Amino acid sequence: MITLITETASEANDREFMLKLYCDYNRLMYFIANKCLSDHFACEEVVQDTVLKLILKIPLLRRLDENALAAYVSAAVRNTAYSLLRKQSKEQKIFLPWNGEMEHILAQDVSPEENLILMEQKHAFIKIWQELEQEDRFLLEGRYILRYNDRELAEEIGCQPNSVRMKLTRARRKVLKQMKIHSKGGDYSK
Amino acid sequence: MSQNNDLMEQYEDAMFAILMDHVAQAEGQWALEENQRLKEDPNAAVPDSVQKRCKKCIRNAFAAKTRKMSAGVLWRGIHIAAIVVLLLAATMAVSFAAFPTLRANVINTILDIYDTHTDFSFVSESESTAIPELAINVGWLPAGFEQVEEVCMFSRSYKTFEKDSAARILIEKDIPTESSISIDTEDSQITPVKMHGYDATLIEKNGMDDASIIWLDTDQNIIYFVWGEGLSTSTLLMVAENVS
């Protein structure tokens, strides 16, 4: 009985936390959904689906500072919108990237020593990030900002969980390659 | 070579965790500023329908979570009760044959009404050890509705029906627990009605084809919950009258 009372109180706290989070960020969530999708009903669906995803991550969300929490919420909306677009395009038989059977992992052409130097170039990383292909952003955001595990990521992108590792490696190496080109003053946007 | 690859992958993973933290900080800064701007912009208000839908979604998610959690606690409780009964039987030679049939003893349905929702709690004098029948029989449905989901858990079962994705019906049976059941009653009309001879509560959302009925079958000790969207209240009442 005591366990039940404690657990129920905790549930009530979580519910209050979630309602407050929604009240704080509902305009931002709707704004981002609108930027990604033109259909009003799709926006509603995305905001609601995002809310459900956030509920599953409450213990993590409670630990985030204000900046990281805002980043998490906006990334969650964007990723949910992108998932919906992927789903719709699949239903319409228009295949976006990632659906190919053969995934080619880029060769590791950036050495660990070079990586250390690239680590210093965080500002360059931000610029590259902004110009990164949507699919790669989606994957890296899912792993490192939304902290999805392989199974959750696989569900989002519609692939087998054991393919996620390969796709992540591929995305990371693409970014590293861009950073290397950038560090040498080349045209990294290609 | 494979081990080398694994190590390199772990190294890159750690490196990206740091780099992406930098992205998250920048993204967070932008999001906070944008959020502040949107809060001050009256044109950026989220439509009422979205607000209601999302708040309802949060409450429903927690109501379902609480009920699921309660099932686990109830299950543990029944296990402990079973052990106690066995010990009594072995050491005190208590004859249970003479026990009268356990009857449900629910005496109160407590309503905590808030601005946006109402919590229904069911208080019992003593807990019945009989497990109620949770299978749902639907005697009547309006034309065109098809079943889309059926779930049966230890303390809860439900069926959902849809008609052309425009109208929905949910029929649910629950075993009462100490946890309350939250129902969205914001901007709603709440009317006491009778259902199968039991006291029931009818909740109708103002201006929307959205209604629900909840009642407690005190003979079987089961909570019935029937919700409908996109159909009239009288039709939903007919559905509820034919549920068993």
Short mmCIF file of C-alpha atoms in Angstrom, two decimals:
data_model
loop_
_atom_site.label_atom_id
_atom_site.label_comp_id
_atom_site.label_asym_id
_atom_site.label_seq_id
_atom_site.Cartn_x
_atom_site.Cartn_y
_atom_site.Cartn_z
CA MET A 1 0.00 0.00 0.00
CA ILE A 2 2.83 2.39 0.88
CA THR A 3 4.52 1.55 -2.41
CA LEU A 4 1.35 2.32 -4.25
CA ILE A 5 0.90 5.68 -2.54
CA THR A 6 4.52 6.63 -3.25
CA GLU A 7 4.31 5.55 -6.86
CA THR A 8 1.03 7.38 -7.34
CA ALA A 9 2.52 10.56 -5.89
CA SER A 10 5.46 10.23 -8.24
CA GLU A 11 3.09 9.78 -11.18
CA ALA A 12 1.24 12.93 -10.15
CA ASN A 13 4.53 14.85 -10.00
CA ASP A 14 5.45 13.61 -13.45
CA ARG A 15 2.08 14.66 -14.78
CA GLU A 16 2.48 18.15 -13.33
CA PHE A 17 6.01 18.32 -14.74
CA MET A 18 4.76 17.32 -18.17
CA LEU A 19 1.84 19.75 -18.13
CA LYS A 20 4.19 22.58 -17.13
CA LEU A 21 6.68 21.60 -19.84
CA TYR A 22 3.88 21.62 -22.39
CA CYS A 23 2.61 25.02 -21.20
CA ASP A 24 6.14 26.45 -21.38
CA TYR A 25 6.95 25.15 -24.84
CA ASN A 26 3.67 24.60 -26.69
CA ARG A 27 4.14 27.67 -28.90
CA LEU A 28 7.66 26.68 -29.84
CA MET A 29 6.55 23.11 -30.55
CA TYR A 30 3.73 24.24 -32.79
CA PHE A 31 5.96 26.81 -34.51
CA ILE A 32 8.62 24.21 -35.35
CA ALA A 33 6.01 21.70 -36.52
CA ASN A 34 4.56 24.40 -38.79
CA LYS A 35 7.98 25.13 -40.22
CA CYS A 36 8.47 21.47 -41.10
CA LEU A 37 4.97 20.72 -42.36
CA SER A 38 2.41 22.73 -44.24
CA ASP A 39 -0.62 20.62 -43.31
CA HIS A 40 -2.38 21.88 -40.18
CA PHE A 41 -3.63 18.41 -39.18
CA ALA A 42 -0.17 16.94 -39.60
CA CYS A 43 1.18 19.67 -37.30
CA GLU A 44 -1.37 18.73 -34.64
CA GLU A 45 -0.40 15.09 -34.96
CA VAL A 46 3.29 15.88 -34.69
CA VAL A 47 2.86 18.03 -31.57
CA GLN A 48 0.76 15.32 -29.93
CA ASP A 49 3.18 12.53 -30.86
CA THR A 50 6.06 14.62 -29.52
CA VAL A 51 4.23 15.06 -26.23
CA LEU A 52 3.89 11.28 -25.94
CA LYS A 53 7.58 10.80 -26.70
CA LEU A 54 8.54 13.39 -24.09
CA ILE A 55 6.44 11.58 -21.46
CA LEU A 56 8.60 8.49 -21.98
CA LYS A 57 11.73 10.55 -21.34
CA ILE A 58 10.68 12.42 -18.19
CA PRO A 59 13.53 11.10 -15.98
CA LEU A 60 16.05 12.36 -18.56
CA LEU A 61 14.23 15.67 -19.10
CA ARG A 62 14.26 16.39 -15.37
CA ARG A 63 18.07 16.24 -15.39
CA LEU A 64 18.56 18.70 -18.26
CA ASP A 65 19.37 22.37 -17.73
CA GLU A 66 17.18 25.03 -19.34
CA ASN A 67 19.26 25.26 -22.54
CA ALA A 68 19.49 21.52 -23.05
CA LEU A 69 15.78 21.08 -22.31
CA ALA A 70 14.79 23.67 -24.92
CA ALA A 71 17.14 22.01 -27.41
CA TYR A 72 15.65 18.61 -26.60
CA VAL A 73 12.08 19.78 -27.12
CA SER A 74 12.82 21.47 -30.45
CA ALA A 75 14.84 18.48 -31.70
CA ALA A 76 12.04 16.13 -30.64
CA VAL A 77 9.45 18.07 -32.65
CA ARG A 78 11.69 18.26 -35.71
CA ASN A 79 12.47 14.56 -35.60
CA THR A 80 8.83 13.60 -35.14
CA ALA A 81 7.89 15.78 -38.12
CA TYR A 82 10.62 14.21 -40.19
CA SER A 83 9.48 10.73 -39.17
CA LEU A 84 5.97 11.58 -40.32
CA LEU A 85 7.28 12.84 -43.66
CA ARG A 86 9.29 9.67 -44.09
CA LYS A 87 6.23 7.58 -43.29
CA GLN A 88 4.09 9.52 -45.75
CA SER A 89 6.67 9.29 -48.51
CA LYS A 90 6.97 5.56 -47.92
CA GLU A 91 3.21 5.14 -48.19
CA GLN A 92 3.31 7.09 -51.44
CA LYS A 93 6.18 4.87 -52.61
CA ILE A 94 8.53 7.83 -52.83
CA PHE A 95 11.67 6.59 -51.19
CA LEU A 96 13.88 8.93 -49.27
CA PRO A 97 17.50 7.99 -48.63
CA TRP A 98 18.29 5.22 -46.09
CA ASN A 99 15.92 2.76 -47.63
CA GLY A 100 18.56 1.25 -49.86
CA GLU A 101 19.67 -2.23 -48.95
CA MET A 102 23.33 -1.52 -49.55
CA GLU A 103 24.75 1.00 -47.13
CA HIS A 104 28.24 2.18 -47.88
CA ILE A 105 30.30 3.23 -44.87
CA LEU A 106 32.67 6.01 -45.77
CA ALA A 107 36.29 5.07 -45.45
CA GLN A 108 37.91 6.33 -42.31
CA ASP A 109 40.02 9.02 -43.88
CA VAL A 110 40.44 11.22 -40.80
CA SER A 111 43.08 10.02 -38.37
CA PRO A 112 42.63 10.10 -34.57
CA GLU A 113 45.30 12.81 -34.38
CA GLU A 114 43.38 14.93 -36.85
CA ASN A 115 40.21 14.27 -34.88
CA LEU A 116 41.79 15.86 -31.81
CA ILE A 117 42.54 18.98 -33.81
CA LEU A 118 39.04 19.00 -35.27
CA MET A 119 37.60 18.80 -31.75
CA GLU A 120 38.96 22.30 -31.21
CA GLN A 121 36.85 23.58 -34.09
CA LYS A 122 33.47 23.53 -32.43
CA HIS A 123 32.34 26.64 -34.21
CA ALA A 124 33.16 25.07 -37.54
CA PHE A 125 31.15 22.06 -36.45
CA ILE A 126 28.10 24.24 -35.80
CA LYS A 127 28.36 25.71 -39.30
CA ILE A 128 28.74 22.27 -40.86
CA TRP A 129 25.87 21.04 -38.74
CA GLN A 130 23.57 23.69 -40.13
CA GLU A 131 24.43 22.66 -43.67
CA LEU A 132 24.29 18.95 -43.07
CA GLU A 133 21.83 16.78 -44.98
CA GLN A 134 18.55 16.39 -43.15
CA GLU A 135 18.90 12.62 -42.84
CA ASP A 136 22.28 12.89 -41.12
CA ARG A 137 21.07 15.60 -38.78
CA PHE A 138 18.05 13.47 -37.94
CA LEU A 139 20.23 10.50 -37.05
CA LEU A 140 22.87 12.40 -35.05
CA GLU A 141 20.27 14.47 -33.22
CA GLY A 142 18.39 11.29 -32.38
CA ARG A 143 21.46 9.69 -30.86
CA TYR A 144 23.22 12.59 -29.15
CA ILE A 145 20.49 15.08 -28.25
CA LEU A 146 17.40 12.91 -27.88
CA ARG A 147 19.56 10.05 -26.48
CA TYR A 148 17.65 7.38 -28.37
CA ASN A 149 19.00 3.86 -28.18
CA ASP A 150 19.41 1.67 -31.27
CA ARG A 151 15.90 0.26 -31.02
CA GLU A 152 14.29 3.69 -30.69
CA LEU A 153 16.36 5.10 -33.55
CA ALA A 154 15.51 2.11 -35.72
CA GLU A 155 11.81 2.72 -35.13
CA GLU A 156 12.20 6.37 -36.07
CA ILE A 157 14.05 5.76 -39.31
CA GLY A 158 12.31 2.53 -40.22
CA CYS A 159 15.20 0.09 -40.31
CA GLN A 160 16.52 -2.87 -38.33
CA PRO A 161 18.19 -2.01 -34.99
CA ASN A 162 21.42 -3.68 -36.10
CA SER A 163 21.65 -1.29 -39.08
CA VAL A 164 21.66 1.77 -36.84
CA ARG A 165 25.30 1.42 -35.83
CA MET A 166 26.42 1.38 -39.45
CA LYS A 167 24.27 4.38 -40.35
CA LEU A 168 25.62 6.35 -37.40
CA THR A 169 29.21 5.57 -38.32
CA ARG A 170 28.49 6.67 -41.85
CA ALA A 171 26.93 9.96 -40.71
CA ARG A 172 29.75 10.70 -38.26
CA ARG A 173 32.44 10.09 -40.85
CA LYS A 174 30.70 12.31 -43.34
CA VAL A 175 30.78 15.13 -40.81
CA LEU A 176 34.41 14.49 -39.94
CA LYS A 177 35.32 14.59 -43.59
CA GLN A 178 33.50 17.90 -43.99
CA MET A 179 35.35 19.27 -40.98
CA LYS A 180 38.66 18.16 -42.40
CA ILE A 181 37.91 19.91 -45.70
CA HIS A 182 36.83 22.99 -43.76
CA SER A 183 40.01 23.01 -41.68
CA LYS A 184 42.03 23.08 -44.89
CA GLY A 185 39.97 26.01 -46.17
CA GLY A 186 38.17 24.00 -48.83
CA ASP A 187 34.57 24.14 -49.90
CA TYR A 188 33.00 21.99 -47.20
CA SER A 189 29.44 22.54 -48.25
CA LYS A 190 29.59 19.94 -50.99
CA MET B 1 41.52 -5.15 -37.05
CA SER B 2 37.93 -5.60 -35.94
CA GLN B 3 38.85 -4.62 -32.39
CA ASN B 4 40.63 -1.57 -33.79
CA ASN B 5 37.47 -0.63 -35.68
CA ASP B 6 35.37 -1.03 -32.57
CA LEU B 7 37.70 1.18 -30.57
CA MET B 8 37.69 3.80 -33.30
CA GLU B 9 33.92 3.72 -33.35
CA GLN B 10 33.79 4.21 -29.58
CA TYR B 11 36.26 7.06 -29.89
CA GLU B 12 34.21 8.78 -32.58
CA ASP B 13 31.08 8.22 -30.54
CA ALA B 14 32.61 9.97 -27.52
CA MET B 15 33.91 12.76 -29.69
CA PHE B 16 30.50 13.35 -31.21
CA ALA B 17 28.85 13.32 -27.81
CA ILE B 18 31.04 16.32 -26.94
CA LEU B 19 30.56 18.08 -30.26
CA MET B 20 26.82 17.53 -30.19
CA ASP B 21 26.64 18.95 -26.69
CA HIS B 22 27.98 22.15 -28.21
CA VAL B 23 25.24 21.96 -30.86
CA ALA B 24 22.62 21.39 -28.14
CA GLN B 25 23.78 24.48 -26.24
CA ALA B 26 23.57 26.63 -29.37
CA GLU B 27 20.25 25.08 -30.36
CA GLY B 28 18.94 25.56 -26.83
CA GLN B 29 19.89 29.21 -26.82
CA TRP B 30 18.05 29.74 -30.10
CA ALA B 31 15.02 27.77 -28.87
CA LEU B 32 14.76 29.78 -25.64
CA GLU B 33 14.94 33.09 -27.47
CA GLU B 34 12.44 31.94 -30.08
CA ASN B 35 10.11 30.63 -27.39
CA GLN B 36 10.21 33.98 -25.59
CA ARG B 37 9.44 35.80 -28.82
CA LEU B 38 6.51 33.46 -29.53
CA LYS B 39 5.12 33.89 -26.01
CA GLU B 40 4.99 37.64 -26.58
CA ASP B 41 3.42 37.33 -30.03
CA PRO B 42 -0.40 37.08 -29.82
CA ASN B 43 -0.51 35.69 -33.36
CA ALA B 44 1.63 32.74 -32.34
CA ALA B 45 -1.01 31.29 -30.00
CA VAL B 46 -1.57 27.56 -30.45
CA PRO B 47 -5.11 26.75 -31.64
CA ASP B 48 -7.51 25.74 -28.89
CA SER B 49 -8.15 22.36 -30.49
CA VAL B 50 -4.43 21.51 -30.30
CA GLN B 51 -4.17 22.72 -26.72
CA LYS B 52 -7.11 20.60 -25.62
CA ARG B 53 -5.95 17.58 -27.53
CA CYS B 54 -2.44 17.69 -26.08
CA LYS B 55 -3.51 18.30 -22.49
CA LYS B 56 -6.01 15.46 -22.80
CA CYS B 57 -3.28 13.29 -24.25
CA ILE B 58 -1.01 13.99 -21.23
CA ARG B 59 -3.76 13.23 -18.73
CA ASN B 60 -4.81 10.07 -20.53
CA ALA B 61 -1.23 8.88 -20.80
CA PHE B 62 -0.74 9.25 -17.05
CA ALA B 63 -4.12 7.74 -16.24
CA ALA B 64 -3.21 4.67 -18.30
CA LYS B 65 0.28 4.56 -16.77
CA THR B 66 -1.13 4.77 -13.24
CA ARG B 67 -3.65 2.01 -13.93
CA LYS B 68 -0.97 -0.21 -15.45
CA MET B 69 1.29 0.39 -12.47
CA SER B 70 -1.56 -0.35 -10.08
CA ALA B 71 -2.13 -3.70 -11.77
CA GLY B 72 1.42 -4.72 -10.87
CA VAL B 73 0.99 -3.63 -7.25
CA LEU B 74 -2.39 -5.39 -7.03
CA TRP B 75 -0.84 -8.55 -8.46
CA ARG B 76 1.93 -8.44 -5.83
CA GLY B 77 -0.73 -7.84 -3.17
CA ILE B 78 -2.69 -10.90 -4.27
CA HIS B 79 0.48 -13.01 -4.12
CA ILE B 80 1.13 -11.89 -0.54
CA ALA B 81 -2.52 -12.48 0.37
CA ALA B 82 -2.33 -15.99 -1.08
CA ILE B 83 0.73 -16.82 1.04
CA VAL B 84 -0.98 -15.52 4.19
CA VAL B 85 -4.07 -17.63 3.47
CA LEU B 86 -1.95 -20.75 2.96
CA LEU B 87 -0.10 -20.17 6.25
CA LEU B 88 -3.36 -19.72 8.11
CA ALA B 89 -4.77 -22.88 6.59
CA ALA B 90 -1.68 -24.89 7.52
CA THR B 91 -1.16 -23.67 11.07
CA MET B 92 -4.61 -22.91 12.32
CA ALA B 93 -6.62 -25.42 10.32
CA VAL B 94 -9.07 -22.78 9.40
CA SER B 95 -11.88 -24.08 7.29
CA PHE B 96 -12.63 -21.82 4.42
CA ALA B 97 -15.50 -23.96 3.26
CA ALA B 98 -17.82 -22.16 5.60
CA PHE B 99 -16.88 -18.75 4.24
CA PRO B 100 -19.75 -16.92 2.51
CA THR B 101 -19.25 -15.95 -1.08
CA LEU B 102 -17.12 -12.86 -1.24
CA ARG B 103 -19.11 -9.94 -2.36
CA ALA B 104 -17.80 -6.70 -3.72
CA ASN B 105 -18.02 -4.05 -1.12
CA VAL B 106 -17.46 -0.80 -2.85
CA ILE B 107 -19.20 1.89 -0.92
CA ASN B 108 -18.10 5.14 -2.47
CA THR B 109 -17.19 6.73 -5.74
CA ILE B 110 -15.31 9.93 -4.97
CA LEU B 111 -15.09 12.70 -7.51
CA ASP B 112 -12.30 15.28 -7.26
CA ILE B 113 -13.26 17.97 -9.73
CA TYR B 114 -10.54 20.26 -11.11
CA ASP B 115 -10.70 23.00 -13.75
CA THR B 116 -9.57 20.71 -16.51
CA HIS B 117 -10.36 17.19 -15.37
CA THR B 118 -12.10 15.06 -12.79
CA ASP B 119 -10.46 12.26 -10.79
CA PHE B 120 -12.73 9.30 -10.03
CA SER B 121 -11.64 7.26 -6.99
CA PHE B 122 -13.34 4.08 -5.79
CA VAL B 123 -13.19 3.35 -2.09
CA SER B 124 -13.86 -0.14 -0.82
CA GLU B 125 -14.60 -1.43 2.69
CA SER B 126 -12.73 -4.64 2.00
CA GLU B 127 -10.97 -5.90 -1.05
CA SER B 128 -12.54 -8.82 -2.83
CA THR B 129 -10.17 -11.61 -3.80
CA ALA B 130 -12.45 -12.68 -6.63
CA ILE B 131 -11.06 -11.64 -10.00
CA PRO B 132 -13.80 -10.03 -12.05
CA GLU B 133 -14.48 -10.99 -15.65
CA LEU B 134 -12.87 -8.42 -17.91
CA ALA B 135 -13.95 -9.76 -21.30
CA ILE B 136 -15.99 -7.11 -23.10
CA ASN B 137 -19.21 -8.02 -24.87
CA VAL B 138 -20.54 -5.36 -27.17
CA GLY B 139 -24.22 -5.99 -27.81
CA TRP B 140 -24.83 -3.15 -30.22
CA LEU B 141 -22.82 -0.71 -32.31
CA PRO B 142 -23.95 1.93 -34.79
CA ALA B 143 -23.62 0.92 -38.45
CA GLY B 144 -20.21 1.25 -40.06
CA PHE B 145 -18.04 0.83 -36.96
CA GLU B 146 -15.23 -1.70 -37.10
CA GLN B 147 -13.04 -2.95 -34.28
CA VAL B 148 -9.47 -1.64 -34.55
CA GLU B 149 -7.94 -2.72 -31.25
CA GLU B 150 -8.52 -5.14 -28.40
CA VAL B 151 -6.35 -5.22 -25.29
CA CYS B 152 -6.79 -7.34 -22.19
CA MET B 153 -4.49 -6.90 -19.23
CA PHE B 154 -4.66 -8.08 -15.66
CA SER B 155 -6.73 -5.20 -14.32
CA ARG B 156 -7.97 -3.60 -17.48
CA SER B 157 -9.33 -4.42 -20.89
CA TYR B 158 -10.58 -2.28 -23.71
CA LYS B 159 -11.80 -2.35 -27.27
CA THR B 160 -11.71 0.48 -29.76
CA PHE B 161 -13.89 0.91 -32.82
CA GLU B 162 -13.68 3.33 -35.72
CA LYS B 163 -15.88 4.45 -38.56
CA ASP B 164 -14.07 5.95 -41.57
CA SER B 165 -11.46 7.46 -39.23
CA ALA B 166 -14.06 10.13 -38.41
CA ALA B 167 -15.80 8.59 -35.41
CA ARG B 168 -14.37 6.51 -32.58
CA ILE B 169 -15.68 4.50 -29.66
CA LEU B 170 -13.68 3.17 -26.73
CA ILE B 171 -15.15 0.61 -24.33
CA GLU B 172 -13.12 -0.16 -21.25
CA LYS B 173 -13.49 -2.33 -18.15
CA ASP B 174 -11.23 -1.81 -15.13
CA ILE B 175 -10.79 -3.37 -11.74
CA PRO B 176 -11.02 -0.55 -9.17
CA THR B 177 -7.73 0.19 -7.43
CA GLU B 178 -6.55 2.84 -4.99
CA SER B 179 -5.42 4.95 -7.95
CA SER B 180 -7.85 7.41 -9.39
CA ILE B 181 -9.01 7.58 -12.98
CA SER B 182 -8.62 10.97 -14.63
CA ILE B 183 -11.17 12.07 -17.20
CA ASP B 184 -11.02 15.28 -19.20
CA THR B 185 -13.99 17.37 -18.03
CA GLU B 186 -12.76 20.77 -19.13
CA ASP B 187 -15.57 22.82 -20.65
CA SER B 188 -17.95 19.89 -20.21
CA GLN B 189 -21.42 19.23 -18.95
CA ILE B 190 -21.54 16.56 -16.25
CA THR B 191 -24.84 14.78 -15.71
CA PRO B 192 -25.70 11.95 -13.32
CA VAL B 193 -27.51 9.13 -15.17
CA LYS B 194 -28.43 5.48 -14.58
CA MET B 195 -26.70 2.72 -16.50
CA HIS B 196 -27.63 -0.96 -16.08
CA GLY B 197 -29.27 0.14 -12.83
CA TYR B 198 -26.07 1.67 -11.43
CA ASP B 199 -25.24 5.31 -10.79
CA ALA B 200 -23.29 6.63 -13.76
CA THR B 201 -21.72 9.93 -14.79
CA LEU B 202 -22.20 11.30 -18.29
CA ILE B 203 -19.59 13.82 -19.46
CA GLU B 204 -20.38 15.80 -22.62
CA LYS B 205 -17.84 18.20 -24.07
CA ASN B 206 -19.57 21.48 -24.92
CA GLY B 207 -19.91 22.10 -28.65
CA MET B 208 -18.14 18.88 -29.61
CA ASP B 209 -19.31 15.38 -30.50
CA ASP B 210 -17.29 14.02 -27.61
CA ALA B 211 -18.89 12.28 -24.65
CA SER B 212 -18.06 9.63 -22.10
CA ILE B 213 -19.92 7.60 -19.51
CA ILE B 214 -18.40 6.01 -16.45
CA TRP B 215 -20.09 3.79 -13.92
CA LEU B 216 -19.27 1.20 -11.33
CA ASP B 217 -20.93 -2.20 -11.44
CA THR B 218 -21.03 -2.80 -7.69
CA ASP B 219 -22.09 -6.44 -8.08
CA GLN B 220 -19.11 -7.42 -10.21
CA ASN B 221 -16.80 -4.72 -8.83
CA ILE B 222 -15.93 -3.44 -12.28
CA ILE B 223 -15.60 0.08 -13.62
CA TYR B 224 -17.08 0.59 -17.07
CA PHE B 225 -15.90 3.47 -19.22
CA VAL B 226 -17.40 4.21 -22.63
CA TRP B 227 -16.10 7.12 -24.71
CA GLY B 228 -17.23 8.28 -28.12
CA GLU B 229 -16.17 10.92 -30.59
CA GLY B 230 -18.01 11.89 -33.76
CA LEU B 231 -21.36 10.44 -32.70
CA SER B 232 -24.33 11.74 -30.74
CA THR B 233 -24.67 11.29 -26.99
CA SER B 234 -27.90 9.30 -27.42
CA THR B 235 -26.09 6.85 -29.72
CA LEU B 236 -23.24 6.52 -27.24
CA LEU B 237 -25.73 5.86 -24.42
CA MET B 238 -27.24 3.06 -26.53
CA VAL B 239 -23.80 1.54 -26.97
CA ALA B 240 -23.21 1.73 -23.22
CA GLU B 241 -26.59 0.17 -22.45
CA ASN B 242 -25.62 -2.87 -24.53
CA VAL B 243 -22.16 -3.42 -23.06
CA SER B 244 -21.61 -6.24 -20.62
#
